[in-house]
Amino acid sequence: MTIGKLTFLGLEQVRFAYDALTKDTIMEGSKLIITEQEGMVKCGTCGYQGDFKYADDPLYHVPVPTLKCPKCGSTVNIAQGKECTITNIKMMI
Amino acid sequence: MTASKKGVVKAEEGEIYDVELSEDLLKANQRLADENKRLLHENGAKAIDIMGAIGSGKTSLIEKLVQLLKNRYKIAVFKGDLTTTIDAELIARHGVETVAINTGKECHLDANLVKKALQRLNLKKINLLLIENVGNLICPAEFPLGSDKRLVVVSVTEGPYMIVKHPFIFMDADVVAVNKTDLAKAMDVDVKKLEQDVKTINPKTKVVATNARTGEGIEAIAKALGL
């Protein structure tokens, strides 16, 4: 499955839940492959497309993503990173 | 030739099935949210989703908004909580139709719960729906409900870092109320700094300082929401 980095899903928790749900079922021991999707923004004003601009205040330890366009400063839209997709399922008969 | 003569395609032992799905699980909620919005618009109603932490003053702010707007709009209120109808009763005493949505255990409302609550309303009789989400600054951001605008209430009593610690909900906010401004001095919190934090994360969000207890800033909130 594909999980966007802007969802509130933690990969470790998803894996834990998968193991708990599949235990004692036909899917026990099956492999869950998760691909993480990076966040991406698009600017309607200047056409910028790419990573967020981060507010990097040393006080916050972790940079805070913002919707400010890194190129022109106007407000961008989130174009990618909110996915939670089951891409495909492979099974052996 | 009939289908049976062609034989039936069967999997051999050990054969690998690869089922392509590409189904986005969060899109299921988005689809229901779009349906809710369409239904409301067809009936000439708009909806505001009100989010914020537990105790930030969402219900008090809604009470003041209802008092201000009830002569201008035909209002209904959905009040999301894990349990009890305490807050729903508070709002209902202002004479507007109020539906309590008890999620049981869920920490946020979703589009399906709102869809079910909409079935309890006579949509012909309302043109403004205020939806108070469950107190939470995290999960509600992931679940659109079908509202036209999203208002986030944050109060100075939550401390100076509430906004930078929860950037994602502010990315979704059209308007932010910084509430309980009368306590800012006692809490040693700078309201201007909170406003700046919102603007840094989402430059197009409107920020209004409010005191929902006295009604200060409520008219500015209504204006910012286009009401």
PDB file of C-alpha atoms in Angstrom:
ATOM      1  CA  MET A   1       0.000   0.000   0.000  1.00  0.00           C
ATOM      2  CA  THR A   2       0.965   3.621  -0.408  1.00  0.00           C
ATOM      3  CA  ILE A   3       0.694   6.043   2.492  1.00  0.00           C
ATOM      4  CA  GLY A   4       1.191   9.772   2.020  1.00  0.00           C
ATOM      5  CA  LYS A   5       3.415  11.546   4.481  1.00  0.00           C
ATOM      6  CA  LEU A   6       0.699  14.136   5.095  1.00  0.00           C
ATOM      7  CA  THR A   7      -1.831  11.615   6.414  1.00  0.00           C
ATOM      8  CA  PHE A   8      -2.053  10.992  10.128  1.00  0.00           C
ATOM      9  CA  LEU A   9      -1.152   7.349   9.690  1.00  0.00           C
ATOM     10  CA  GLY A  10       1.951   6.097  11.448  1.00  0.00           C
ATOM     11  CA  LEU A  11       3.689   3.315   9.550  1.00  0.00           C
ATOM     12  CA  GLU A  12       4.586   1.469  12.708  1.00  0.00           C
ATOM     13  CA  GLN A  13       0.987   1.520  13.935  1.00  0.00           C
ATOM     14  CA  VAL A  14      -0.349   0.394  10.544  1.00  0.00           C
ATOM     15  CA  ARG A  15       2.078  -2.554  10.570  1.00  0.00           C
ATOM     16  CA  PHE A  16       1.109  -3.414  14.136  1.00  0.00           C
ATOM     17  CA  ALA A  17      -2.598  -3.282  13.261  1.00  0.00           C
ATOM     18  CA  TYR A  18      -2.034  -5.440  10.169  1.00  0.00           C
ATOM     19  CA  ASP A  19      -0.300  -8.150  12.190  1.00  0.00           C
ATOM     20  CA  ALA A  20      -3.026  -8.039  14.840  1.00  0.00           C
ATOM     21  CA  LEU A  21      -5.811  -8.256  12.254  1.00  0.00           C
ATOM     22  CA  THR A  22      -4.287 -11.050  10.201  1.00  0.00           C
ATOM     23  CA  LYS A  23      -3.322 -13.242  13.163  1.00  0.00           C
ATOM     24  CA  ASP A  24      -5.198 -16.581  13.152  1.00  0.00           C
ATOM     25  CA  THR A  25      -6.523 -15.890   9.665  1.00  0.00           C
ATOM     26  CA  ILE A  26      -5.504 -17.186   6.255  1.00  0.00           C
ATOM     27  CA  MET A  27      -3.409 -14.021   5.908  1.00  0.00           C
ATOM     28  CA  GLU A  28      -1.297 -14.641   8.993  1.00  0.00           C
ATOM     29  CA  GLY A  29       2.371 -14.272   8.125  1.00  0.00           C
ATOM     30  CA  SER A  30       1.651 -12.398   4.906  1.00  0.00           C
ATOM     31  CA  LYS A  31       3.855  -9.486   4.039  1.00  0.00           C
ATOM     32  CA  LEU A  32       2.650  -5.897   4.135  1.00  0.00           C
ATOM     33  CA  ILE A  33       4.690  -3.653   1.886  1.00  0.00           C
ATOM     34  CA  ILE A  34       4.254   0.063   2.481  1.00  0.00           C
ATOM     35  CA  THR A  35       5.597   2.737   0.178  1.00  0.00           C
ATOM     36  CA  GLU A  36       5.687   6.223   1.611  1.00  0.00           C
ATOM     37  CA  GLN A  37       4.633   9.067  -0.667  1.00  0.00           C
ATOM     38  CA  GLU A  38       6.359  12.419  -0.182  1.00  0.00           C
ATOM     39  CA  GLY A  39       4.301  15.570   0.321  1.00  0.00           C
ATOM     40  CA  MET A  40       4.187  17.962  -2.625  1.00  0.00           C
ATOM     41  CA  VAL A  41       2.654  21.381  -3.181  1.00  0.00           C
ATOM     42  CA  LYS A  42       1.689  23.362  -6.253  1.00  0.00           C
ATOM     43  CA  CYS A  43       1.494  27.135  -6.521  1.00  0.00           C
ATOM     44  CA  GLY A  44      -1.381  28.593  -8.542  1.00  0.00           C
ATOM     45  CA  THR A  45       0.394  31.946  -8.795  1.00  0.00           C
ATOM     46  CA  CYS A  46       3.936  31.182  -9.974  1.00  0.00           C
ATOM     47  CA  GLY A  47       3.608  27.527 -10.958  1.00  0.00           C
ATOM     48  CA  TYR A  48       6.103  26.208  -8.382  1.00  0.00           C
ATOM     49  CA  GLN A  49       5.839  22.484  -7.829  1.00  0.00           C
ATOM     50  CA  GLY A  50       7.788  20.592  -5.218  1.00  0.00           C
ATOM     51  CA  ASP A  51       8.563  20.346  -1.526  1.00  0.00           C
ATOM     52  CA  PHE A  52       6.989  22.507   1.169  1.00  0.00           C
ATOM     53  CA  LYS A  53       8.550  25.620   2.560  1.00  0.00           C
ATOM     54  CA  TYR A  54       9.374  24.855   6.183  1.00  0.00           C
ATOM     55  CA  ALA A  55       9.313  27.242   9.105  1.00  0.00           C
ATOM     56  CA  ASP A  56      12.621  26.337  10.671  1.00  0.00           C
ATOM     57  CA  ASP A  57      12.608  27.911  14.108  1.00  0.00           C
ATOM     58  CA  PRO A  58      15.309  26.257  16.265  1.00  0.00           C
ATOM     59  CA  LEU A  59      12.841  26.411  19.154  1.00  0.00           C
ATOM     60  CA  TYR A  60      10.577  23.865  17.473  1.00  0.00           C
ATOM     61  CA  HIS A  61      13.244  21.153  16.883  1.00  0.00           C
ATOM     62  CA  VAL A  62      11.299  19.788  13.919  1.00  0.00           C
ATOM     63  CA  PRO A  63      10.713  22.050  10.887  1.00  0.00           C
ATOM     64  CA  VAL A  64       7.029  22.944  10.512  1.00  0.00           C
ATOM     65  CA  PRO A  65       5.638  22.576   6.954  1.00  0.00           C
ATOM     66  CA  THR A  66       3.807  25.652   5.703  1.00  0.00           C
ATOM     67  CA  LEU A  67       1.547  26.520   2.772  1.00  0.00           C
ATOM     68  CA  LYS A  68       3.692  29.498   1.816  1.00  0.00           C
ATOM     69  CA  CYS A  69       5.188  29.210  -1.679  1.00  0.00           C
ATOM     70  CA  PRO A  70       9.002  28.987  -1.401  1.00  0.00           C
ATOM     71  CA  LYS A  71       9.315  30.943  -4.648  1.00  0.00           C
ATOM     72  CA  CYS A  72       6.734  33.715  -4.582  1.00  0.00           C
ATOM     73  CA  GLY A  73       5.267  33.624  -1.057  1.00  0.00           C
ATOM     74  CA  SER A  74       1.622  33.182  -2.002  1.00  0.00           C
ATOM     75  CA  THR A  75      -0.493  30.274  -0.755  1.00  0.00           C
ATOM     76  CA  VAL A  76       0.073  26.874  -2.338  1.00  0.00           C
ATOM     77  CA  ASN A  77      -2.211  23.846  -2.600  1.00  0.00           C
ATOM     78  CA  ILE A  78      -1.320  20.350  -1.462  1.00  0.00           C
ATOM     79  CA  ALA A  79      -0.912  18.198  -4.572  1.00  0.00           C
ATOM     80  CA  GLN A  80       0.432  14.982  -3.104  1.00  0.00           C
ATOM     81  CA  GLY A  81       0.967  13.254   0.230  1.00  0.00           C
ATOM     82  CA  LYS A  82      -2.586  12.633   1.445  1.00  0.00           C
ATOM     83  CA  GLU A  83      -2.926   9.170  -0.112  1.00  0.00           C
ATOM     84  CA  CYS A  84      -3.821   5.958   1.667  1.00  0.00           C
ATOM     85  CA  THR A  85      -4.017   3.486  -1.155  1.00  0.00           C
ATOM     86  CA  ILE A  86      -4.081  -0.269  -1.351  1.00  0.00           C
ATOM     87  CA  THR A  87      -1.998  -0.533  -4.498  1.00  0.00           C
ATOM     88  CA  ASN A  88      -2.272  -4.254  -5.099  1.00  0.00           C
ATOM     89  CA  ILE A  89      -2.620  -7.611  -3.394  1.00  0.00           C
ATOM     90  CA  LYS A  90      -0.558 -10.625  -4.412  1.00  0.00           C
ATOM     91  CA  MET A  91      -1.716 -14.058  -3.335  1.00  0.00           C
ATOM     92  CA  MET A  92      -0.603 -17.592  -4.008  1.00  0.00           C
ATOM     93  CA  ILE A  93      -3.306 -20.115  -4.737  1.00  0.00           C
TER      94      ILE A  93
ATOM     95  CA  MET B   1     -19.429 -21.776 -29.470  1.00  0.00           C
ATOM     96  CA  THR B   2     -20.895 -21.683 -26.010  1.00  0.00           C
ATOM     97  CA  ALA B   3     -18.888 -20.381 -23.076  1.00  0.00           C
ATOM     98  CA  SER B   4     -18.638 -23.777 -21.418  1.00  0.00           C
ATOM     99  CA  LYS B   5     -16.923 -25.305 -24.448  1.00  0.00           C
ATOM    100  CA  LYS B   6     -14.139 -22.770 -24.162  1.00  0.00           C
ATOM    101  CA  GLY B   7     -13.516 -24.088 -20.698  1.00  0.00           C
ATOM    102  CA  VAL B   8     -13.363 -22.200 -17.467  1.00  0.00           C
ATOM    103  CA  VAL B   9     -10.205 -20.345 -16.573  1.00  0.00           C
ATOM    104  CA  LYS B  10      -8.924 -21.647 -13.293  1.00  0.00           C
ATOM    105  CA  ALA B  11      -5.889 -20.921 -11.216  1.00  0.00           C
ATOM    106  CA  GLU B  12      -3.266 -23.607 -11.075  1.00  0.00           C
ATOM    107  CA  GLU B  13      -1.771 -24.625  -7.789  1.00  0.00           C
ATOM    108  CA  GLY B  14       1.023 -22.265  -6.797  1.00  0.00           C
ATOM    109  CA  GLU B  15      -0.082 -19.605  -9.246  1.00  0.00           C
ATOM    110  CA  ILE B  16       0.269 -16.030  -8.073  1.00  0.00           C
ATOM    111  CA  TYR B  17      -2.732 -13.732  -8.261  1.00  0.00           C
ATOM    112  CA  ASP B  18      -1.942 -10.076  -8.550  1.00  0.00           C
ATOM    113  CA  VAL B  19      -4.971  -7.901  -7.953  1.00  0.00           C
ATOM    114  CA  GLU B  20      -4.476  -4.278  -8.895  1.00  0.00           C
ATOM    115  CA  LEU B  21      -6.637  -2.109  -6.664  1.00  0.00           C
ATOM    116  CA  SER B  22      -5.311   1.438  -6.423  1.00  0.00           C
ATOM    117  CA  GLU B  23      -8.247   2.216  -4.162  1.00  0.00           C
ATOM    118  CA  ASP B  24      -7.695   5.235  -1.948  1.00  0.00           C
ATOM    119  CA  LEU B  25      -9.250   4.470   1.429  1.00  0.00           C
ATOM    120  CA  LEU B  26      -9.527   8.111   2.477  1.00  0.00           C
ATOM    121  CA  LYS B  27     -11.303   8.964  -0.801  1.00  0.00           C
ATOM    122  CA  ALA B  28     -14.329   7.000   0.436  1.00  0.00           C
ATOM    123  CA  ASN B  29     -14.866   9.697   3.067  1.00  0.00           C
ATOM    124  CA  GLN B  30     -14.233  12.447   0.510  1.00  0.00           C
ATOM    125  CA  ARG B  31     -16.934  11.023  -1.759  1.00  0.00           C
ATOM    126  CA  LEU B  32     -19.489  11.069   1.073  1.00  0.00           C
ATOM    127  CA  ALA B  33     -18.402  14.611   1.987  1.00  0.00           C
ATOM    128  CA  ASP B  34     -18.986  15.713  -1.617  1.00  0.00           C
ATOM    129  CA  GLU B  35     -22.465  14.143  -1.471  1.00  0.00           C
ATOM    130  CA  ASN B  36     -23.245  16.002   1.765  1.00  0.00           C
ATOM    131  CA  LYS B  37     -22.145  19.282   0.238  1.00  0.00           C
ATOM    132  CA  ARG B  38     -24.211  18.695  -2.894  1.00  0.00           C
ATOM    133  CA  LEU B  39     -27.297  17.862  -0.825  1.00  0.00           C
ATOM    134  CA  LEU B  40     -26.891  21.008   1.279  1.00  0.00           C
ATOM    135  CA  HIS B  41     -26.324  23.224  -1.742  1.00  0.00           C
ATOM    136  CA  GLU B  42     -29.325  21.788  -3.573  1.00  0.00           C
ATOM    137  CA  ASN B  43     -31.384  22.903  -0.599  1.00  0.00           C
ATOM    138  CA  GLY B  44     -29.788  26.334  -0.513  1.00  0.00           C
ATOM    139  CA  ALA B  45     -27.838  25.727   2.703  1.00  0.00           C
ATOM    140  CA  LYS B  46     -24.186  26.240   3.513  1.00  0.00           C
ATOM    141  CA  ALA B  47     -22.214  24.514   6.240  1.00  0.00           C
ATOM    142  CA  ILE B  48     -19.358  25.497   8.546  1.00  0.00           C
ATOM    143  CA  ASP B  49     -17.188  22.883  10.269  1.00  0.00           C
ATOM    144  CA  ILE B  50     -15.931  24.082  13.663  1.00  0.00           C
ATOM    145  CA  MET B  51     -12.839  22.303  14.973  1.00  0.00           C
ATOM    146  CA  GLY B  52     -10.513  22.810  17.912  1.00  0.00           C
ATOM    147  CA  ALA B  53      -9.057  21.221  21.010  1.00  0.00           C
ATOM    148  CA  ILE B  54     -11.094  20.062  23.984  1.00  0.00           C
ATOM    149  CA  GLY B  55     -12.093  23.097  26.024  1.00  0.00           C
ATOM    150  CA  SER B  56     -10.981  25.670  23.450  1.00  0.00           C
ATOM    151  CA  GLY B  57     -14.447  27.258  23.515  1.00  0.00           C
ATOM    152  CA  LYS B  58     -16.080  25.849  20.369  1.00  0.00           C
ATOM    153  CA  THR B  59     -19.524  25.468  21.963  1.00  0.00           C
ATOM    154  CA  SER B  60     -19.448  28.931  23.591  1.00  0.00           C
ATOM    155  CA  LEU B  61     -18.427  30.458  20.279  1.00  0.00           C
ATOM    156  CA  ILE B  62     -21.257  28.634  18.473  1.00  0.00           C
ATOM    157  CA  GLU B  63     -23.740  29.866  21.094  1.00  0.00           C
ATOM    158  CA  LYS B  64     -22.638  33.443  20.466  1.00  0.00           C
ATOM    159  CA  LEU B  65     -22.686  32.937  16.668  1.00  0.00           C
ATOM    160  CA  VAL B  66     -26.220  31.537  16.902  1.00  0.00           C
ATOM    161  CA  GLN B  67     -27.356  34.531  18.992  1.00  0.00           C
ATOM    162  CA  LEU B  68     -25.857  36.899  16.442  1.00  0.00           C
ATOM    163  CA  LEU B  69     -27.121  35.159  13.314  1.00  0.00           C
ATOM    164  CA  LYS B  70     -30.432  33.542  14.215  1.00  0.00           C
ATOM    165  CA  ASN B  71     -32.484  36.433  12.853  1.00  0.00           C
ATOM    166  CA  ARG B  72     -30.524  36.463   9.596  1.00  0.00           C
ATOM    167  CA  TYR B  73     -30.309  32.715   8.965  1.00  0.00           C
ATOM    168  CA  LYS B  74     -32.362  29.609   9.596  1.00  0.00           C
ATOM    169  CA  ILE B  75     -29.737  27.725  11.570  1.00  0.00           C
ATOM    170  CA  ALA B  76     -29.259  24.095  12.511  1.00  0.00           C
ATOM    171  CA  VAL B  77     -26.367  22.798  14.617  1.00  0.00           C
ATOM    172  CA  PHE B  78     -24.717  19.369  14.684  1.00  0.00           C
ATOM    173  CA  LYS B  79     -22.829  18.783  17.897  1.00  0.00           C
ATOM    174  CA  GLY B  80     -20.225  16.049  17.827  1.00  0.00           C
ATOM    175  CA  ASP B  81     -19.080  14.454  21.067  1.00  0.00           C
ATOM    176  CA  LEU B  82     -18.035  11.017  22.199  1.00  0.00           C
ATOM    177  CA  THR B  83     -21.010  10.855  24.483  1.00  0.00           C
ATOM    178  CA  THR B  84     -23.707  12.958  26.242  1.00  0.00           C
ATOM    179  CA  THR B  85     -25.959  15.683  24.888  1.00  0.00           C
ATOM    180  CA  ILE B  86     -24.798  18.299  27.449  1.00  0.00           C
ATOM    181  CA  ASP B  87     -23.407  20.712  24.867  1.00  0.00           C
ATOM    182  CA  ALA B  88     -26.217  20.023  22.412  1.00  0.00           C
ATOM    183  CA  GLU B  89     -28.716  21.127  25.100  1.00  0.00           C
ATOM    184  CA  LEU B  90     -26.709  24.321  25.684  1.00  0.00           C
ATOM    185  CA  ILE B  91     -27.027  25.208  22.019  1.00  0.00           C
ATOM    186  CA  ALA B  92     -30.640  24.061  21.655  1.00  0.00           C
ATOM    187  CA  ARG B  93     -31.811  26.526  24.327  1.00  0.00           C
ATOM    188  CA  HIS B  94     -31.162  29.317  21.821  1.00  0.00           C
ATOM    189  CA  GLY B  95     -34.082  28.001  19.808  1.00  0.00           C
ATOM    190  CA  VAL B  96     -32.213  26.411  16.910  1.00  0.00           C
ATOM    191  CA  GLU B  97     -32.558  22.860  15.708  1.00  0.00           C
ATOM    192  CA  THR B  98     -29.724  20.831  17.240  1.00  0.00           C
ATOM    193  CA  VAL B  99     -28.712  17.260  16.513  1.00  0.00           C
ATOM    194  CA  ALA B 100     -26.249  15.551  18.862  1.00  0.00           C
ATOM    195  CA  ILE B 101     -23.848  13.215  17.100  1.00  0.00           C
ATOM    196  CA  ASN B 102     -22.279  10.809  19.551  1.00  0.00           C
ATOM    197  CA  THR B 103     -19.313   9.063  18.010  1.00  0.00           C
ATOM    198  CA  GLY B 104     -18.993   6.572  20.871  1.00  0.00           C
ATOM    199  CA  LYS B 105     -15.235   6.209  20.716  1.00  0.00           C
ATOM    200  CA  GLU B 106     -14.113   8.001  17.600  1.00  0.00           C
ATOM    201  CA  CYS B 107     -12.049  11.143  18.092  1.00  0.00           C
ATOM    202  CA  HIS B 108     -13.528  12.983  15.092  1.00  0.00           C
ATOM    203  CA  LEU B 109     -16.681  13.287  13.003  1.00  0.00           C
ATOM    204  CA  ASP B 110     -16.669  11.745   9.547  1.00  0.00           C
ATOM    205  CA  ALA B 111     -18.746  12.373   6.449  1.00  0.00           C
ATOM    206  CA  ASN B 112     -20.889   9.284   7.045  1.00  0.00           C
ATOM    207  CA  LEU B 113     -21.985  10.441  10.525  1.00  0.00           C
ATOM    208  CA  VAL B 114     -22.838  13.856   9.096  1.00  0.00           C
ATOM    209  CA  LYS B 115     -24.768  12.195   6.268  1.00  0.00           C
ATOM    210  CA  LYS B 116     -26.848  10.290   8.823  1.00  0.00           C
ATOM    211  CA  ALA B 117     -27.444  13.435  10.884  1.00  0.00           C
ATOM    212  CA  LEU B 118     -28.565  15.294   7.747  1.00  0.00           C
ATOM    213  CA  GLN B 119     -31.364  12.747   7.397  1.00  0.00           C
ATOM    214  CA  ARG B 120     -32.756  14.001  10.715  1.00  0.00           C
ATOM    215  CA  LEU B 121     -33.164  17.535   9.385  1.00  0.00           C
ATOM    216  CA  ASN B 122     -35.786  19.102   7.202  1.00  0.00           C
ATOM    217  CA  LEU B 123     -33.296  20.751   4.871  1.00  0.00           C
ATOM    218  CA  LYS B 124     -35.988  22.970   3.389  1.00  0.00           C
ATOM    219  CA  LYS B 125     -36.216  24.717   6.745  1.00  0.00           C
ATOM    220  CA  ILE B 126     -32.549  25.657   7.156  1.00  0.00           C
ATOM    221  CA  ASN B 127     -29.963  27.627   5.217  1.00  0.00           C
ATOM    222  CA  LEU B 128     -27.016  27.509   7.589  1.00  0.00           C
ATOM    223  CA  LEU B 129     -25.577  24.431   9.260  1.00  0.00           C
ATOM    224  CA  LEU B 130     -22.931  24.724  11.972  1.00  0.00           C
ATOM    225  CA  ILE B 131     -21.111  21.450  12.644  1.00  0.00           C
ATOM    226  CA  GLU B 132     -19.130  21.253  15.871  1.00  0.00           C
ATOM    227  CA  ASN B 133     -16.505  18.564  15.568  1.00  0.00           C
ATOM    228  CA  VAL B 134     -15.201  16.434  18.436  1.00  0.00           C
ATOM    229  CA  GLY B 135     -12.572  18.272  20.507  1.00  0.00           C
ATOM    230  CA  ASN B 136      -9.311  17.356  18.823  1.00  0.00           C
ATOM    231  CA  LEU B 137      -6.667  19.243  16.853  1.00  0.00           C
ATOM    232  CA  ILE B 138      -5.382  16.241  14.933  1.00  0.00           C
ATOM    233  CA  CYS B 139      -7.762  13.742  13.324  1.00  0.00           C
ATOM    234  CA  PRO B 140     -10.616  16.040  12.185  1.00  0.00           C
ATOM    235  CA  ALA B 141      -8.209  17.538   9.635  1.00  0.00           C
ATOM    236  CA  GLU B 142      -8.101  14.187   7.841  1.00  0.00           C
ATOM    237  CA  PHE B 143     -11.876  13.874   7.450  1.00  0.00           C
ATOM    238  CA  PRO B 144     -13.714  16.504   5.401  1.00  0.00           C
ATOM    239  CA  LEU B 145     -17.457  16.565   6.170  1.00  0.00           C
ATOM    240  CA  GLY B 146     -18.842  18.489   3.209  1.00  0.00           C
ATOM    241  CA  SER B 147     -18.711  21.955   4.764  1.00  0.00           C
ATOM    242  CA  ASP B 148     -18.080  25.151   2.787  1.00  0.00           C
ATOM    243  CA  LYS B 149     -15.725  26.668   5.335  1.00  0.00           C
ATOM    244  CA  ARG B 150     -13.638  25.290   8.191  1.00  0.00           C
ATOM    245  CA  LEU B 151     -13.152  27.278  11.372  1.00  0.00           C
ATOM    246  CA  VAL B 152     -10.515  26.286  13.919  1.00  0.00           C
ATOM    247  CA  VAL B 153     -10.823  27.564  17.493  1.00  0.00           C
ATOM    248  CA  VAL B 154      -7.633  27.747  19.512  1.00  0.00           C
ATOM    249  CA  SER B 155      -7.478  29.347  22.960  1.00  0.00           C
ATOM    250  CA  VAL B 156      -4.642  31.090  24.779  1.00  0.00           C
ATOM    251  CA  THR B 157      -5.058  28.666  27.692  1.00  0.00           C
ATOM    252  CA  GLU B 158      -3.650  25.909  25.471  1.00  0.00           C
ATOM    253  CA  GLY B 159      -0.277  27.623  25.648  1.00  0.00           C
ATOM    254  CA  PRO B 160       1.983  29.363  23.155  1.00  0.00           C
ATOM    255  CA  TYR B 161       2.879  26.402  20.892  1.00  0.00           C
ATOM    256  CA  MET B 162      -0.532  24.907  20.050  1.00  0.00           C
ATOM    257  CA  ILE B 163      -0.441  26.105  16.442  1.00  0.00           C
ATOM    258  CA  VAL B 164       3.077  25.118  15.413  1.00  0.00           C
ATOM    259  CA  LYS B 165       2.595  21.722  17.047  1.00  0.00           C
ATOM    260  CA  HIS B 166      -0.488  21.019  14.906  1.00  0.00           C
ATOM    261  CA  PRO B 167       0.306  22.554  11.513  1.00  0.00           C
ATOM    262  CA  PHE B 168      -1.918  20.254   9.438  1.00  0.00           C
ATOM    263  CA  ILE B 169      -5.287  21.334  10.819  1.00  0.00           C
ATOM    264  CA  PHE B 170      -4.349  24.968  10.159  1.00  0.00           C
ATOM    265  CA  MET B 171      -3.564  24.123   6.535  1.00  0.00           C
ATOM    266  CA  ASP B 172      -7.235  23.196   6.218  1.00  0.00           C
ATOM    267  CA  ALA B 173      -8.602  26.241   8.058  1.00  0.00           C
ATOM    268  CA  ASP B 174     -10.329  29.134   6.319  1.00  0.00           C
ATOM    269  CA  VAL B 175     -10.731  31.066   9.556  1.00  0.00           C
ATOM    270  CA  VAL B 176      -8.982  30.722  12.937  1.00  0.00           C
ATOM    271  CA  ALA B 177     -10.416  32.128  16.178  1.00  0.00           C
ATOM    272  CA  VAL B 178      -7.858  32.831  18.893  1.00  0.00           C
ATOM    273  CA  ASN B 179     -10.189  32.570  21.872  1.00  0.00           C
ATOM    274  CA  LYS B 180     -10.116  33.538  25.560  1.00  0.00           C
ATOM    275  CA  THR B 181      -8.060  36.654  24.834  1.00  0.00           C
ATOM    276  CA  ASP B 182      -9.051  38.029  28.261  1.00  0.00           C
ATOM    277  CA  LEU B 183      -6.780  35.356  29.776  1.00  0.00           C
ATOM    278  CA  ALA B 184      -3.788  36.044  27.516  1.00  0.00           C
ATOM    279  CA  LYS B 185      -1.972  38.141  30.098  1.00  0.00           C
ATOM    280  CA  ALA B 186      -2.479  35.631  32.903  1.00  0.00           C
ATOM    281  CA  MET B 187      -1.278  32.850  30.597  1.00  0.00           C
ATOM    282  CA  ASP B 188       1.648  34.948  29.384  1.00  0.00           C
ATOM    283  CA  VAL B 189       0.663  34.153  25.798  1.00  0.00           C
ATOM    284  CA  ASP B 190       1.082  36.667  22.987  1.00  0.00           C
ATOM    285  CA  VAL B 191      -2.055  36.680  20.814  1.00  0.00           C
ATOM    286  CA  LYS B 192      -0.156  38.419  17.996  1.00  0.00           C
ATOM    287  CA  LYS B 193       2.438  35.621  17.990  1.00  0.00           C
ATOM    288  CA  LEU B 194      -0.325  32.991  17.666  1.00  0.00           C
ATOM    289  CA  GLU B 195      -1.756  34.947  14.752  1.00  0.00           C
ATOM    290  CA  GLN B 196       1.692  35.074  13.176  1.00  0.00           C
ATOM    291  CA  ASP B 197       2.079  31.279  13.601  1.00  0.00           C
ATOM    292  CA  VAL B 198      -1.175  30.690  11.708  1.00  0.00           C
ATOM    293  CA  LYS B 199      -0.137  33.087   8.932  1.00  0.00           C
ATOM    294  CA  THR B 200       3.251  31.373   8.610  1.00  0.00           C
ATOM    295  CA  ILE B 201       1.615  27.983   8.082  1.00  0.00           C
ATOM    296  CA  ASN B 202      -1.290  29.191   5.946  1.00  0.00           C
ATOM    297  CA  PRO B 203      -1.035  32.776   4.651  1.00  0.00           C
ATOM    298  CA  LYS B 204      -4.610  32.899   3.317  1.00  0.00           C
ATOM    299  CA  THR B 205      -6.310  31.996   6.614  1.00  0.00           C
ATOM    300  CA  LYS B 206      -8.132  34.816   8.389  1.00  0.00           C
ATOM    301  CA  VAL B 207      -7.321  35.113  12.101  1.00  0.00           C
ATOM    302  CA  VAL B 208      -9.708  36.742  14.568  1.00  0.00           C
ATOM    303  CA  ALA B 209      -9.130  37.337  18.283  1.00  0.00           C
ATOM    304  CA  THR B 210     -12.244  36.407  20.267  1.00  0.00           C
ATOM    305  CA  ASN B 211     -13.644  36.163  23.734  1.00  0.00           C
ATOM    306  CA  ALA B 212     -16.612  33.863  23.303  1.00  0.00           C
ATOM    307  CA  ARG B 213     -17.781  34.510  26.860  1.00  0.00           C
ATOM    308  CA  THR B 214     -18.366  38.225  26.279  1.00  0.00           C
ATOM    309  CA  GLY B 215     -19.043  38.003  22.545  1.00  0.00           C
ATOM    310  CA  GLU B 216     -15.996  40.042  21.579  1.00  0.00           C
ATOM    311  CA  GLY B 217     -14.842  39.287  18.025  1.00  0.00           C
ATOM    312  CA  ILE B 218     -17.914  37.202  17.148  1.00  0.00           C
ATOM    313  CA  GLU B 219     -19.116  39.629  14.487  1.00  0.00           C
ATOM    314  CA  ALA B 220     -15.645  39.570  12.935  1.00  0.00           C
ATOM    315  CA  ILE B 221     -15.798  35.753  12.887  1.00  0.00           C
ATOM    316  CA  ALA B 222     -19.151  35.829  11.091  1.00  0.00           C
ATOM    317  CA  LYS B 223     -17.758  38.318   8.577  1.00  0.00           C
ATOM    318  CA  ALA B 224     -14.599  36.253   8.009  1.00  0.00           C
ATOM    319  CA  LEU B 225     -16.805  33.226   7.340  1.00  0.00           C
ATOM    320  CA  GLY B 226     -18.796  35.221   4.806  1.00  0.00           C
ATOM    321  CA  LEU B 227     -21.995  35.113   6.906  1.00  0.00           C
TER     322      LEU B 227
END
